[in-house]
Amino acid sequence: MKTLTVSKCKVFSTIIDNIASDKSISHRCAMFSLLSNKPSTIKNFLRGEDTMDSLNIAQKLGAIIDDDGEVIKITPPSNLREPDNILDCGNAGTGMRLYAGLLSGIDGSFVLTGDKYLRSRPMNRVTKPLREIGAKIDGVDEGNKAPLHIRGGKLKSFKYHSPIDSAQVKSALILAGIQSNEISFYKENLLSRDHTERMLNGMGAKIVTNKDGWIEINPITKPLKPLNITVPTDPSSAFFFAVAVAIIPDSKVTLKNVTLNPTRIEAYKVLQQMGAEIEFKEVENIYEPIGNITVKYAPLKAVVVEKNIAWLIDELPALSIAMATARGVSKVKNAKELRVKESDRIKTVVDNLTLCGIETCEFEDGYEVVGGELKSAIVDSFGDHRIAMSFAIAGLKSDMIVKDIDCIDTSFPNFIELLNKIGAGCADKISG
Ligand code: S3P
C-alpha cells in the first residue's frame, strides 16, 4: 500500500492538456463497440484500471483488441461469446452495472465480480428491474451483491420509473431495452449523465425523451454503426485542479479538451458561485460539447449544495476541500447516494476533514463544513480514488500525508505527475 506526502505549494499558473480521459465515456466505448459489426476506433481511451477492466471483459466476450499505444481498435465478434471464466470489473460500479444490463440480453452464462469494495456495493438497483423483465440473475445477498451470476436470454420490454437518478441504472436498462422486441420506457426525476443516450444515438440507435419525460428505448433491429471517437478529458478528474486553483491565492489553470456536457460540469458552477472565476469555451461537438475551462483564484464564500446532485455527485469530495477554506458554513444535502460510492463518502469526507482541523457535522444525506484553516494531517483514502485525490489537493494548502493511494490508478494514472507539475516540492514522496 503506497503513501503519498504532499507539500504546500506556491502560486501556480498553467495549462494542462493531459488530464485523464473521461472514465464514463471510456467504459461505454469498450461496451458499445460490441453492439456493432464493424471495428470501432477509440483515441484517448482512459488507461485507468477501471476502464481497462471493461476493455478486458470486451475481449473475453470475443472482441479483438488492437492497441498501438495511441489508438485502440475494437473489432466485435459476430456473436458475443460465453466466456470460460469470470468477468472481473475490478473497482468499477459502472463496469459491473452496465455489463449486467448488456449481458442480461445475451444468450449464455456470465459471472461478474470485482474487488472487495465493489463486492460490498448495492447491485439490486439494477438486478431487481432486470429480473422483472426476465433476466435470470443471482448473487450474494439474494442478488444484491457481486459476484453476480447472469444467465442471459430474451428480455421483455418495460416501463420503469427509477427511484434514483443514476446513469448507471439508466444505462443498464437502456442496454437491456434495446435488446428486447418492443419499445421500452424509462424515467428519472433529474436527467443523470446522458453519455449512453448520446453515444448510442450517434451509433444509429433511437433513444428519445418524449414530452412527458419518459425515455423511449427502441429495440435495435440491426448492428449499430461503429464508434469513431476521441475521448475528451474527464471533468471530474480535471476538477481536482480547479479546486487546487480555488484554494491557492493568485493561481490560474486552463483545463483543455474537457467534456462540457451540462450533466457533468455542475461542480464548476458551484465553485463559480463560491467566488472562483471560471470560463467555459466550447471548441467542438463530437457526441457532446467539448472545450476548455479556465479557473482563476478569488476568495471563496460558503455555499449550500442541495439541487442537481446527480450532476456533481463525483466532485463532492473535492468540493468539500474548497468548502473547508471558504468563508462561512457550507452544506451538502440530498446526497445520500454518496454513502454507496467507492467508499461511504459522507463518512470519509467528514472523518478526514475533522483530522485536518475542520469543524463538520454529518447528516444521513450530507454534511456541513465550517470554513477555516486546513491543518496538516495524516489521512486515509479508504481505498477510494476520489478521497485520495481530494486530500492530496488539500495538501497543496497545508502538508498532507495520504495513506493507501494505489486506488488513484483506477481513474487518473498521471495524477501525481500533474501534481508535481503545478508546484515544486509537491507530492514528491511516495513510500510503501
Ligand atoms: C457513472 C455514473 C455515476 C457516477 C459514476 C459513473 C456512469 O454513478 O457516480 O462515477 O458512468 O454512468 P450513478 O449513476 O450510479 O450515480
Short mmCIF file of C-alpha atoms and ligand atoms in Angstrom, two decimals:
data_model
loop_
_atom_site.label_atom_id
_atom_site.label_comp_id
_atom_site.label_asym_id
_atom_site.label_seq_id
_atom_site.Cartn_x
_atom_site.Cartn_y
_atom_site.Cartn_z
CA MET A 1 0.00 0.00 0.00
CA LYS A 2 1.55 3.29 -1.08
CA THR A 3 1.52 6.51 0.95
CA LEU A 4 1.79 9.96 -0.60
CA THR A 5 3.34 13.02 1.03
CA VAL A 6 2.14 16.31 -0.43
CA SER A 7 3.88 19.57 0.44
CA LYS A 8 2.46 23.06 0.47
CA CYS A 9 2.53 24.65 -2.95
CA LYS A 10 3.16 28.25 -4.05
CA VAL A 11 1.08 30.18 -6.56
CA PHE A 12 0.92 28.49 -9.97
CA SER A 13 -0.39 29.37 -13.40
CA THR A 14 -0.51 26.71 -16.09
CA ILE A 15 -2.32 24.98 -18.94
CA ILE A 16 -2.98 21.24 -18.53
CA ASP A 17 -3.72 19.24 -21.65
CA ASN A 18 -3.09 15.72 -20.43
CA ILE A 19 -5.62 15.13 -17.66
CA ALA A 20 -7.10 11.63 -17.68
CA SER A 21 -9.71 10.90 -20.36
CA ASP A 22 -13.32 10.55 -19.37
CA LYS A 23 -13.99 7.40 -17.39
CA SER A 24 -17.73 7.17 -18.11
CA ILE A 25 -17.24 7.57 -21.86
CA SER A 26 -14.30 5.13 -21.97
CA HIS A 27 -16.32 2.38 -20.23
CA ARG A 28 -19.08 2.92 -22.76
CA CYS A 29 -16.63 2.79 -25.69
CA ALA A 30 -15.48 -0.67 -24.59
CA MET A 31 -19.04 -1.95 -24.19
CA PHE A 32 -20.91 -0.23 -27.02
CA SER A 33 -18.36 -1.27 -29.64
CA LEU A 34 -19.75 -4.80 -29.05
CA LEU A 35 -23.11 -3.67 -30.48
CA SER A 36 -21.67 -3.05 -33.96
CA ASN A 37 -20.47 -5.49 -36.62
CA LYS A 38 -17.55 -3.29 -37.67
CA PRO A 39 -14.40 -2.20 -35.81
CA SER A 40 -14.62 0.87 -33.56
CA THR A 41 -11.69 3.27 -33.31
CA ILE A 42 -11.05 4.89 -29.95
CA LYS A 43 -8.43 7.60 -29.35
CA ASN A 44 -7.54 8.75 -25.81
CA PHE A 45 -9.22 5.74 -24.19
CA LEU A 46 -8.67 6.09 -20.42
CA ARG A 47 -5.87 3.72 -19.43
CA GLY A 48 -7.05 3.55 -15.83
CA GLU A 49 -7.64 0.24 -14.09
CA ASP A 50 -11.45 0.57 -14.15
CA THR A 51 -11.75 1.12 -17.88
CA MET A 52 -9.00 -1.36 -18.81
CA ASP A 53 -11.08 -3.92 -16.88
CA SER A 54 -14.06 -3.10 -19.09
CA LEU A 55 -11.89 -3.48 -22.18
CA ASN A 56 -10.58 -6.85 -20.95
CA ILE A 57 -14.16 -8.01 -20.45
CA ALA A 58 -15.00 -6.98 -24.05
CA GLN A 59 -12.06 -9.15 -25.13
CA LYS A 60 -13.24 -12.10 -23.02
CA LEU A 61 -16.62 -11.77 -24.73
CA GLY A 62 -14.92 -12.28 -28.09
CA ALA A 63 -13.78 -8.81 -29.25
CA ILE A 64 -10.34 -8.42 -30.82
CA ILE A 65 -8.42 -5.51 -29.33
CA ASP A 66 -5.61 -3.88 -31.34
CA ASP A 67 -3.78 -1.30 -29.26
CA ASP A 68 -0.89 0.63 -30.78
CA GLY A 69 -0.44 2.64 -27.58
CA GLU A 70 -2.41 5.56 -29.00
CA VAL A 71 -5.46 4.26 -30.82
CA ILE A 72 -7.45 1.26 -29.67
CA LYS A 73 -9.33 -0.65 -32.37
CA ILE A 74 -12.09 -2.89 -31.06
CA THR A 75 -13.34 -5.48 -33.53
CA PRO A 76 -16.53 -7.09 -32.20
CA PRO A 77 -17.27 -10.80 -32.68
CA SER A 78 -20.28 -11.73 -34.84
CA ASN A 79 -21.89 -13.12 -31.68
CA LEU A 80 -20.73 -12.40 -28.15
CA ARG A 81 -19.01 -15.46 -26.73
CA GLU A 82 -19.86 -17.11 -23.42
CA PRO A 83 -16.56 -16.65 -21.53
CA ASP A 84 -14.81 -19.64 -19.94
CA ASN A 85 -14.08 -17.72 -16.75
CA ILE A 86 -15.38 -14.94 -14.51
CA LEU A 87 -15.50 -11.32 -15.70
CA ASP A 88 -13.60 -9.05 -13.32
CA CYS A 89 -14.85 -5.44 -13.11
CA GLY A 90 -12.19 -4.50 -10.53
CA ASN A 91 -13.32 -1.42 -8.61
CA ALA A 92 -15.82 -0.21 -11.23
CA GLY A 93 -19.52 0.16 -10.40
CA THR A 94 -20.08 1.46 -13.93
CA GLY A 95 -18.43 -1.61 -15.42
CA MET A 96 -20.48 -4.03 -13.35
CA ARG A 97 -23.87 -2.33 -13.62
CA LEU A 98 -23.71 -1.60 -17.35
CA TYR A 99 -22.37 -5.06 -18.22
CA ALA A 100 -25.20 -6.54 -16.10
CA GLY A 101 -27.71 -4.79 -18.39
CA LEU A 102 -25.90 -5.73 -21.59
CA LEU A 103 -25.31 -9.39 -20.68
CA SER A 104 -28.86 -9.93 -19.43
CA GLY A 105 -29.96 -9.94 -23.06
CA ILE A 106 -27.21 -12.25 -24.37
CA ASP A 107 -27.67 -16.00 -24.52
CA GLY A 108 -25.12 -17.50 -22.08
CA SER A 109 -23.79 -17.71 -18.55
CA PHE A 110 -21.75 -14.82 -17.14
CA VAL A 111 -20.24 -14.17 -13.71
CA LEU A 112 -19.41 -10.55 -12.88
CA THR A 113 -17.16 -9.91 -9.91
CA GLY A 114 -14.88 -7.19 -8.55
CA ASP A 115 -12.59 -6.11 -5.73
CA LYS A 116 -13.65 -6.09 -2.06
CA TYR A 117 -15.02 -2.54 -2.34
CA LEU A 118 -17.15 -3.28 -5.41
CA ARG A 119 -18.36 -6.54 -3.87
CA SER A 120 -19.79 -4.57 -0.97
CA ARG A 121 -21.78 -2.10 -3.10
CA PRO A 122 -25.52 -2.49 -3.79
CA MET A 123 -26.44 -4.12 -7.09
CA ASN A 124 -30.18 -4.59 -6.56
CA ARG A 125 -30.74 -1.20 -8.15
CA VAL A 126 -30.01 -2.96 -11.45
CA THR A 127 -30.60 -6.63 -10.68
CA LYS A 128 -34.16 -6.02 -9.43
CA PRO A 129 -35.52 -4.21 -12.51
CA LEU A 130 -33.55 -6.55 -14.81
CA ARG A 131 -35.08 -9.60 -13.12
CA GLU A 132 -38.52 -8.07 -13.55
CA ILE A 133 -38.03 -8.07 -17.33
CA GLY A 134 -36.92 -11.71 -17.42
CA ALA A 135 -33.19 -11.69 -16.67
CA LYS A 136 -32.06 -14.60 -14.52
CA ILE A 137 -29.62 -13.07 -12.03
CA ASP A 138 -28.40 -14.42 -8.73
CA GLY A 139 -25.63 -13.34 -6.39
CA VAL A 140 -24.59 -12.79 -2.81
CA ASP A 141 -27.28 -11.32 -0.54
CA GLU A 142 -30.04 -12.56 -2.90
CA GLY A 143 -28.50 -10.87 -5.92
CA ASN A 144 -27.76 -7.53 -4.27
CA LYS A 145 -24.00 -8.07 -4.13
CA ALA A 146 -21.37 -9.40 -6.50
CA PRO A 147 -20.31 -11.93 -7.58
CA LEU A 148 -23.40 -11.85 -9.77
CA HIS A 149 -24.36 -14.79 -11.95
CA ILE A 150 -26.32 -13.80 -15.03
CA ARG A 151 -28.00 -16.27 -17.36
CA GLY A 152 -28.86 -14.02 -20.26
CA GLY A 153 -31.70 -14.54 -22.68
CA LYS A 154 -34.84 -12.98 -24.08
CA LEU A 155 -35.97 -9.83 -22.29
CA LYS A 156 -39.41 -8.23 -22.06
CA SER A 157 -40.00 -4.57 -22.81
CA PHE A 158 -40.69 -2.39 -19.77
CA LYS A 159 -41.95 0.87 -18.32
CA TYR A 160 -39.77 1.79 -15.34
CA HIS A 161 -39.72 4.98 -13.25
CA SER A 162 -36.41 4.84 -11.36
CA PRO A 163 -36.46 5.80 -7.69
CA ILE A 164 -32.87 7.10 -8.02
CA ASP A 165 -31.25 9.46 -10.53
CA SER A 166 -28.49 7.13 -11.62
CA ALA A 167 -26.82 6.99 -15.03
CA GLN A 168 -25.61 3.50 -14.20
CA VAL A 169 -29.14 2.22 -13.62
CA LYS A 170 -30.48 4.11 -16.64
CA SER A 171 -27.69 2.78 -18.87
CA ALA A 172 -28.14 -0.83 -17.67
CA LEU A 173 -31.84 -0.62 -18.53
CA ILE A 174 -31.23 1.06 -21.88
CA LEU A 175 -28.76 -1.71 -22.78
CA ALA A 176 -31.41 -4.27 -21.82
CA GLY A 177 -34.23 -2.36 -23.54
CA ILE A 178 -32.52 -2.13 -26.93
CA GLN A 179 -32.29 -5.95 -26.92
CA SER A 180 -36.00 -6.51 -26.32
CA ASN A 181 -38.56 -6.87 -29.13
CA GLU A 182 -40.70 -3.88 -28.28
CA ILE A 183 -40.26 -0.28 -27.24
CA SER A 184 -39.43 0.30 -23.53
CA PHE A 185 -39.84 3.41 -21.37
CA TYR A 186 -37.57 4.73 -18.62
CA LYS A 187 -37.99 7.79 -16.44
CA GLU A 188 -35.77 9.55 -13.87
CA ASN A 189 -36.54 12.62 -11.77
CA LEU A 190 -33.39 14.51 -12.77
CA LEU A 191 -31.58 13.80 -16.02
CA SER A 192 -28.47 11.85 -14.97
CA ARG A 193 -25.35 11.93 -17.16
CA ASP A 194 -26.52 11.09 -20.67
CA HIS A 195 -23.45 9.69 -22.43
CA THR A 196 -25.27 6.41 -23.11
CA GLU A 197 -28.13 8.08 -24.98
CA ARG A 198 -25.79 10.40 -26.92
CA MET A 199 -23.33 7.69 -27.93
CA LEU A 200 -25.91 5.02 -28.82
CA ASN A 201 -27.92 7.54 -30.86
CA GLY A 202 -24.69 8.55 -32.61
CA MET A 203 -24.26 4.85 -33.49
CA GLY A 204 -27.76 4.72 -35.01
CA ALA A 205 -29.98 3.66 -32.09
CA LYS A 206 -33.21 5.53 -31.36
CA ILE A 207 -33.41 6.64 -27.74
CA VAL A 208 -35.55 9.75 -27.36
CA THR A 209 -37.18 11.58 -24.47
CA ASN A 210 -40.89 12.25 -25.06
CA LYS A 211 -42.85 15.30 -23.90
CA ASP A 212 -43.84 13.55 -20.64
CA GLY A 213 -40.19 12.99 -19.71
CA TRP A 214 -40.12 9.26 -20.49
CA ILE A 215 -37.09 8.00 -22.37
CA GLU A 216 -38.35 5.83 -25.25
CA ILE A 217 -35.93 2.99 -25.90
CA ASN A 218 -36.43 1.45 -29.33
CA PRO A 219 -35.14 -2.07 -29.95
CA ILE A 220 -32.17 -2.31 -32.29
CA THR A 221 -33.00 -4.43 -35.29
CA LYS A 222 -29.57 -4.43 -36.95
CA PRO A 223 -25.97 -3.94 -35.77
CA LEU A 224 -25.13 -0.35 -34.87
CA LYS A 225 -22.55 1.79 -36.66
CA PRO A 226 -19.08 1.56 -35.09
CA LEU A 227 -17.73 4.28 -32.81
CA ASN A 228 -15.07 6.63 -34.08
CA ILE A 229 -14.23 8.81 -31.15
CA THR A 230 -11.54 10.78 -29.34
CA VAL A 231 -12.46 10.54 -25.68
CA PRO A 232 -12.46 14.02 -24.10
CA THR A 233 -10.88 14.94 -20.77
CA ASP A 234 -12.79 13.83 -17.69
CA PRO A 235 -14.34 16.90 -15.97
CA SER A 236 -14.40 15.01 -12.65
CA SER A 237 -10.63 14.40 -12.83
CA ALA A 238 -9.96 17.94 -14.08
CA PHE A 239 -11.96 19.31 -11.15
CA PHE A 240 -9.17 18.42 -8.69
CA PHE A 241 -7.04 21.07 -10.41
CA ALA A 242 -9.91 23.57 -10.42
CA VAL A 243 -10.06 23.15 -6.63
CA ALA A 244 -6.26 23.47 -6.39
CA VAL A 245 -6.55 26.91 -8.04
CA ALA A 246 -9.50 27.86 -5.86
CA ILE A 247 -7.51 27.30 -2.65
CA ILE A 248 -4.08 28.69 -3.68
CA PRO A 249 -4.21 32.53 -3.91
CA ASP A 250 -3.45 34.12 -7.30
CA SER A 251 -3.31 30.80 -9.16
CA LYS A 252 -4.79 30.07 -12.57
CA VAL A 253 -5.29 26.97 -14.73
CA THR A 254 -6.70 26.17 -18.14
CA LEU A 255 -8.01 22.62 -18.43
CA LYS A 256 -8.07 21.53 -22.07
CA ASN A 257 -10.49 19.42 -24.12
CA VAL A 258 -12.92 18.70 -21.30
CA THR A 259 -16.42 17.39 -21.97
CA LEU A 260 -18.76 20.32 -21.30
CA ASN A 261 -21.82 18.06 -21.13
CA PRO A 262 -24.19 20.01 -18.84
CA THR A 263 -24.76 16.91 -16.68
CA ARG A 264 -21.03 16.89 -15.84
CA ILE A 265 -19.95 20.46 -15.08
CA GLU A 266 -22.25 21.46 -12.25
CA ALA A 267 -19.41 21.39 -9.68
CA TYR A 268 -17.59 24.10 -11.66
CA LYS A 269 -20.78 26.19 -11.48
CA VAL A 270 -20.88 25.74 -7.70
CA LEU A 271 -17.22 26.76 -7.43
CA GLN A 272 -18.11 29.81 -9.54
CA GLN A 273 -20.97 30.58 -7.14
CA MET A 274 -18.44 30.36 -4.28
CA GLY A 275 -16.44 33.13 -5.94
CA ALA A 276 -13.86 31.47 -8.21
CA GLU A 277 -13.61 32.99 -11.69
CA ILE A 278 -14.48 30.31 -14.23
CA GLU A 279 -14.79 30.50 -18.02
CA PHE A 280 -16.03 27.74 -20.34
CA LYS A 281 -15.04 27.85 -24.00
CA GLU A 282 -16.65 25.29 -26.33
CA VAL A 283 -14.31 24.21 -29.10
CA GLU A 284 -16.07 21.29 -30.81
CA ASN A 285 -19.03 18.95 -30.56
CA ILE A 286 -18.45 15.21 -31.02
CA TYR A 287 -21.32 13.28 -29.42
CA GLU A 288 -21.15 16.10 -26.82
CA PRO A 289 -19.78 19.64 -26.40
CA ILE A 290 -16.02 19.70 -25.70
CA GLY A 291 -13.84 22.68 -24.78
CA ASN A 292 -11.54 24.42 -22.33
CA ILE A 293 -12.23 25.52 -18.77
CA THR A 294 -10.19 28.34 -17.24
CA VAL A 295 -10.24 28.80 -13.47
CA LYS A 296 -8.79 31.82 -11.63
CA TYR A 297 -8.39 32.21 -7.90
CA ALA A 298 -10.68 34.54 -5.92
CA PRO A 299 -11.54 34.30 -2.21
CA LEU A 300 -14.27 31.71 -1.62
CA LYS A 301 -17.51 32.06 0.30
CA ALA A 302 -19.66 29.25 1.67
CA VAL A 303 -22.37 27.58 -0.41
CA VAL A 304 -25.36 25.27 0.06
CA VAL A 305 -25.48 22.36 -2.41
CA GLU A 306 -28.86 20.66 -2.43
CA LYS A 307 -30.04 20.60 -6.07
CA ASN A 308 -28.92 18.77 -9.22
CA ILE A 309 -26.95 16.37 -7.03
CA ALA A 310 -26.52 13.76 -9.78
CA TRP A 311 -24.67 16.38 -11.84
CA LEU A 312 -21.89 16.79 -9.28
CA ILE A 313 -22.01 13.64 -7.18
CA ASP A 314 -18.45 12.60 -8.11
CA GLU A 315 -16.99 16.04 -7.40
CA LEU A 316 -18.42 16.50 -3.89
CA PRO A 317 -15.31 15.18 -2.09
CA ALA A 318 -13.09 17.68 -3.96
CA LEU A 319 -15.65 20.44 -3.46
CA SER A 320 -15.53 19.75 0.29
CA ILE A 321 -11.87 20.88 0.25
CA ALA A 322 -12.91 24.20 -1.30
CA MET A 323 -15.68 24.44 1.33
CA ALA A 324 -13.11 23.89 4.09
CA THR A 325 -11.22 27.03 3.01
CA ALA A 326 -14.30 29.20 2.26
CA ARG A 327 -15.68 31.94 4.50
CA GLY A 328 -18.80 30.67 6.31
CA VAL A 329 -20.67 27.40 6.74
CA SER A 330 -21.25 25.24 3.64
CA LYS A 331 -23.77 22.46 3.43
CA VAL A 332 -24.40 19.43 1.21
CA LYS A 333 -27.92 17.95 1.31
CA ASN A 334 -29.97 15.34 -0.60
CA ALA A 335 -26.77 13.43 -1.35
CA LYS A 336 -27.43 10.07 0.30
CA GLU A 337 -26.00 8.38 -2.82
CA LEU A 338 -22.57 9.41 -1.52
CA ARG A 339 -22.89 6.62 1.05
CA VAL A 340 -22.74 3.90 -1.64
CA LYS A 341 -19.86 5.14 -3.79
CA GLU A 342 -16.35 3.66 -3.77
CA SER A 343 -16.44 4.45 -0.02
CA ASP A 344 -19.12 5.96 2.21
CA ARG A 345 -18.12 9.42 1.05
CA ILE A 346 -20.17 11.25 3.68
CA LYS A 347 -18.22 9.50 6.41
CA THR A 348 -14.83 9.51 4.70
CA VAL A 349 -15.03 13.23 3.83
CA VAL A 350 -16.20 14.19 7.33
CA ASP A 351 -13.66 11.97 9.13
CA ASN A 352 -10.74 13.28 7.07
CA LEU A 353 -11.78 16.94 7.29
CA THR A 354 -12.04 16.52 11.06
CA LEU A 355 -8.46 15.20 11.12
CA CYS A 356 -7.50 18.36 9.19
CA GLY A 357 -8.93 20.52 11.99
CA ILE A 358 -12.10 21.50 10.13
CA GLU A 359 -15.39 21.58 12.02
CA THR A 360 -18.01 19.38 10.36
CA CYS A 361 -21.41 17.90 11.04
CA GLU A 362 -22.58 14.65 9.45
CA PHE A 363 -26.18 14.08 8.28
CA GLU A 364 -27.75 10.98 6.80
CA ASP A 365 -27.83 12.69 3.37
CA GLY A 366 -24.86 15.06 3.52
CA TYR A 367 -22.69 17.22 5.74
CA GLU A 368 -21.89 20.69 6.95
CA VAL A 369 -18.39 22.16 6.62
CA VAL A 370 -17.32 25.18 8.66
CA GLY A 371 -14.73 27.07 6.62
CA GLY A 372 -11.44 27.59 8.44
CA GLU A 373 -7.79 26.70 8.15
CA LEU A 374 -6.85 23.29 6.79
CA LYS A 375 -4.20 21.79 9.05
CA SER A 376 -1.54 19.29 8.16
CA ALA A 377 -2.72 15.70 8.86
CA ILE A 378 -2.33 12.02 8.10
CA VAL A 379 -5.46 10.84 6.33
CA ASP A 380 -6.64 7.59 4.74
CA SER A 381 -8.10 7.15 1.25
CA PHE A 382 -10.26 4.24 2.47
CA GLY A 383 -9.43 2.69 -0.91
CA ASP A 384 -11.38 5.44 -2.69
CA HIS A 385 -9.62 7.25 -5.55
CA ARG A 386 -11.61 10.47 -5.19
CA ILE A 387 -10.94 10.68 -1.46
CA ALA A 388 -7.21 10.10 -2.07
CA MET A 389 -7.01 12.83 -4.73
CA SER A 390 -9.20 15.34 -2.83
CA PHE A 391 -6.97 15.19 0.24
CA ALA A 392 -3.81 15.25 -1.88
CA ILE A 393 -5.13 18.58 -3.23
CA ALA A 394 -5.76 19.75 0.36
CA GLY A 395 -2.06 19.04 0.91
CA LEU A 396 -1.22 21.86 -1.51
CA LYS A 397 -2.56 24.23 1.13
CA SER A 398 -1.05 22.52 4.19
CA ASP A 399 1.24 19.50 4.07
CA MET A 400 -0.65 16.21 3.99
CA ILE A 401 0.13 12.50 4.17
CA VAL A 402 -2.40 10.39 2.30
CA LYS A 403 -2.33 6.65 3.03
CA ASP A 404 -3.34 3.93 0.55
CA ILE A 405 -3.14 5.88 -2.71
CA ASP A 406 -2.93 2.89 -5.07
CA CYS A 407 -6.62 3.45 -5.87
CA ILE A 408 -5.74 6.64 -7.80
CA ASP A 409 -4.77 4.37 -10.71
CA THR A 410 -8.40 3.32 -11.16
CA SER A 411 -9.24 6.65 -12.81
CA PHE A 412 -6.26 9.02 -13.05
CA PRO A 413 -2.89 7.28 -13.53
CA ASN A 414 -0.90 10.51 -14.15
CA PHE A 415 -2.42 12.48 -11.24
CA ILE A 416 0.78 12.62 -9.19
CA GLU A 417 2.85 13.66 -12.21
CA LEU A 418 0.45 16.59 -12.72
CA LEU A 419 0.51 17.47 -9.01
CA ASN A 420 4.27 17.76 -9.36
CA LYS A 421 3.82 19.95 -12.42
CA ILE A 422 1.82 22.59 -10.54
CA GLY A 423 4.23 23.14 -7.67
CA ALA A 424 7.85 22.41 -6.86
CA GLY A 425 8.14 20.00 -3.99
CA CYS A 426 4.56 18.79 -4.25
CA ALA A 427 3.87 15.15 -3.96
CA ASP A 428 7.43 14.07 -4.47
CA LYS A 429 7.47 11.34 -1.90
CA ILE A 430 5.78 8.03 -2.41
CA SER A 431 6.57 5.26 0.01
CA GLY A 432 5.45 1.71 0.60
C1 S3P B 1 -21.37 6.94 -13.72
C2 S3P B 1 -22.48 7.37 -13.06
C3 S3P B 1 -22.47 7.86 -11.68
C4 S3P B 1 -21.06 8.22 -11.22
C5 S3P B 1 -20.05 7.19 -11.61
C6 S3P B 1 -20.04 6.99 -13.11
C7 S3P B 1 -21.51 6.45 -15.11
O1 S3P B 1 -23.00 6.86 -10.83
O2 S3P B 1 -21.05 8.41 -9.82
O3 S3P B 1 -18.76 7.58 -11.18
O4 S3P B 1 -20.51 6.36 -15.83
O5 S3P B 1 -22.65 6.14 -15.50
P1 S3P B 1 -24.59 6.75 -10.60
O6 S3P B 1 -25.17 6.89 -11.91
O7 S3P B 1 -24.85 5.42 -10.02
O8 S3P B 1 -24.89 7.86 -9.65
#
